Amino acid sequence: MNNAEMYFSQQKQNPKFINNYNQISEQVDIEWELERVKNQIQNGTDKNIIISELEKLQSFIHQTIFVQTPTTKLGF
């Protein structure tokens, strides 16, 4: 096991680390989805599809901010 694997293995028991890791993961998910929607807009994707994607993203953001569910994942 390398140093990084050992570190993450030890941190699995640390609730603060897990919470921070989940928050970062959710932020990255949101950034990736925003980039994907941006590319759809640039490529001329139908506006109804883009609106649907933005609505999913809006719902996910609402859940992560207001509901505080650290295990929520995007369903794309």
PDB file of C-alpha atoms in Angstrom:
ATOM      1  CA  MET A   1       0.000   0.000   0.000  1.00  0.00           C
ATOM      2  CA  ASN A   2       1.455   3.389  -0.961  1.00  0.00           C
ATOM      3  CA  ASN A   3       1.391   6.521   1.211  1.00  0.00           C
ATOM      4  CA  ALA A   4      -1.754   7.949  -0.385  1.00  0.00           C
ATOM      5  CA  GLU A   5      -3.651   4.690   0.069  1.00  0.00           C
ATOM      6  CA  MET A   6      -2.559   4.478   3.703  1.00  0.00           C
ATOM      7  CA  TYR A   7      -3.629   8.081   4.336  1.00  0.00           C
ATOM      8  CA  PHE A   8      -7.098   7.583   2.850  1.00  0.00           C
ATOM      9  CA  SER A   9      -7.490   4.270   4.636  1.00  0.00           C
ATOM     10  CA  GLN A  10      -6.780   5.969   7.974  1.00  0.00           C
ATOM     11  CA  GLN A  11      -9.036   8.940   7.197  1.00  0.00           C
ATOM     12  CA  LYS A  12     -12.076   6.726   6.561  1.00  0.00           C
ATOM     13  CA  GLN A  13     -12.606   6.810  10.322  1.00  0.00           C
ATOM     14  CA  ASN A  14     -12.507  10.627  10.509  1.00  0.00           C
ATOM     15  CA  PRO A  15     -16.047  12.109  10.115  1.00  0.00           C
ATOM     16  CA  LYS A  16     -14.722  15.618   9.391  1.00  0.00           C
ATOM     17  CA  PHE A  17     -12.502  14.280   6.608  1.00  0.00           C
ATOM     18  CA  ILE A  18     -15.397  12.303   5.126  1.00  0.00           C
ATOM     19  CA  ASN A  19     -17.667  15.353   5.209  1.00  0.00           C
ATOM     20  CA  ASN A  20     -15.026  17.567   3.551  1.00  0.00           C
ATOM     21  CA  TYR A  21     -14.273  14.896   0.952  1.00  0.00           C
ATOM     22  CA  ASN A  22     -17.983  14.581   0.106  1.00  0.00           C
ATOM     23  CA  GLN A  23     -18.361  18.359  -0.214  1.00  0.00           C
ATOM     24  CA  ILE A  24     -15.406  18.570  -2.581  1.00  0.00           C
ATOM     25  CA  SER A  25     -16.743  15.622  -4.575  1.00  0.00           C
ATOM     26  CA  GLU A  26     -20.142  17.300  -4.917  1.00  0.00           C
ATOM     27  CA  GLN A  27     -18.520  20.560  -6.028  1.00  0.00           C
ATOM     28  CA  VAL A  28     -16.526  18.711  -8.688  1.00  0.00           C
ATOM     29  CA  ASP A  29     -19.717  16.951  -9.854  1.00  0.00           C
ATOM     30  CA  ILE A  30     -21.433  20.316 -10.231  1.00  0.00           C
ATOM     31  CA  GLU A  31     -18.486  21.855 -12.082  1.00  0.00           C
ATOM     32  CA  TRP A  32     -18.326  18.903 -14.494  1.00  0.00           C
ATOM     33  CA  GLU A  33     -22.045  19.108 -15.168  1.00  0.00           C
ATOM     34  CA  LEU A  34     -21.890  22.853 -15.759  1.00  0.00           C
ATOM     35  CA  GLU A  35     -19.054  22.316 -18.233  1.00  0.00           C
ATOM     36  CA  ARG A  36     -21.056  19.594 -19.973  1.00  0.00           C
ATOM     37  CA  VAL A  37     -24.118  21.862 -20.282  1.00  0.00           C
ATOM     38  CA  LYS A  38     -21.895  24.689 -21.535  1.00  0.00           C
ATOM     39  CA  ASN A  39     -20.575  22.370 -24.254  1.00  0.00           C
ATOM     40  CA  GLN A  40     -24.128  21.379 -25.175  1.00  0.00           C
ATOM     41  CA  ILE A  41     -25.042  25.046 -25.569  1.00  0.00           C
ATOM     42  CA  GLN A  42     -21.962  25.696 -27.697  1.00  0.00           C
ATOM     43  CA  ASN A  43     -22.755  22.670 -29.867  1.00  0.00           C
ATOM     44  CA  GLY A  44     -26.322  23.827 -30.508  1.00  0.00           C
ATOM     45  CA  THR A  45     -28.110  21.123 -28.499  1.00  0.00           C
ATOM     46  CA  ASP A  46     -31.898  21.508 -28.440  1.00  0.00           C
ATOM     47  CA  LYS A  47     -32.919  24.041 -25.810  1.00  0.00           C
ATOM     48  CA  ASN A  48     -35.431  21.657 -24.195  1.00  0.00           C
ATOM     49  CA  ILE A  49     -32.644  19.170 -23.493  1.00  0.00           C
ATOM     50  CA  ILE A  50     -30.474  21.932 -22.034  1.00  0.00           C
ATOM     51  CA  ILE A  51     -33.345  23.161 -19.873  1.00  0.00           C
ATOM     52  CA  SER A  52     -33.894  19.619 -18.609  1.00  0.00           C
ATOM     53  CA  GLU A  53     -30.194  19.246 -17.776  1.00  0.00           C
ATOM     54  CA  LEU A  54     -30.186  22.596 -15.947  1.00  0.00           C
ATOM     55  CA  GLU A  55     -33.272  21.586 -13.961  1.00  0.00           C
ATOM     56  CA  LYS A  56     -31.515  18.372 -12.841  1.00  0.00           C
ATOM     57  CA  LEU A  57     -28.470  20.386 -11.855  1.00  0.00           C
ATOM     58  CA  GLN A  58     -30.618  22.902  -9.989  1.00  0.00           C
ATOM     59  CA  SER A  59     -32.274  20.083  -8.049  1.00  0.00           C
ATOM     60  CA  PHE A  60     -28.903  18.553  -7.184  1.00  0.00           C
ATOM     61  CA  ILE A  61     -27.554  21.909  -5.987  1.00  0.00           C
ATOM     62  CA  HIS A  62     -30.652  22.429  -3.872  1.00  0.00           C
ATOM     63  CA  GLN A  63     -30.213  19.005  -2.265  1.00  0.00           C
ATOM     64  CA  THR A  64     -26.538  19.507  -1.518  1.00  0.00           C
ATOM     65  CA  ILE A  65     -27.002  22.985  -0.070  1.00  0.00           C
ATOM     66  CA  PHE A  66     -30.332  22.829   1.720  1.00  0.00           C
ATOM     67  CA  VAL A  67     -30.904  19.158   2.439  1.00  0.00           C
ATOM     68  CA  GLN A  68     -27.240  18.438   3.265  1.00  0.00           C
ATOM     69  CA  THR A  69     -27.158  14.903   1.893  1.00  0.00           C
ATOM     70  CA  PRO A  70     -23.456  14.116   1.494  1.00  0.00           C
ATOM     71  CA  THR A  71     -24.063  10.944  -0.509  1.00  0.00           C
ATOM     72  CA  THR A  72     -26.293  12.538  -3.150  1.00  0.00           C
ATOM     73  CA  LYS A  73     -25.004  11.925  -6.660  1.00  0.00           C
ATOM     74  CA  LEU A  74     -26.103  13.301  -9.987  1.00  0.00           C
ATOM     75  CA  GLY A  75     -28.286  10.981 -12.020  1.00  0.00           C
ATOM     76  CA  PHE A  76     -26.887  11.834 -15.429  1.00  0.00           C
TER      77      PHE A  76
END
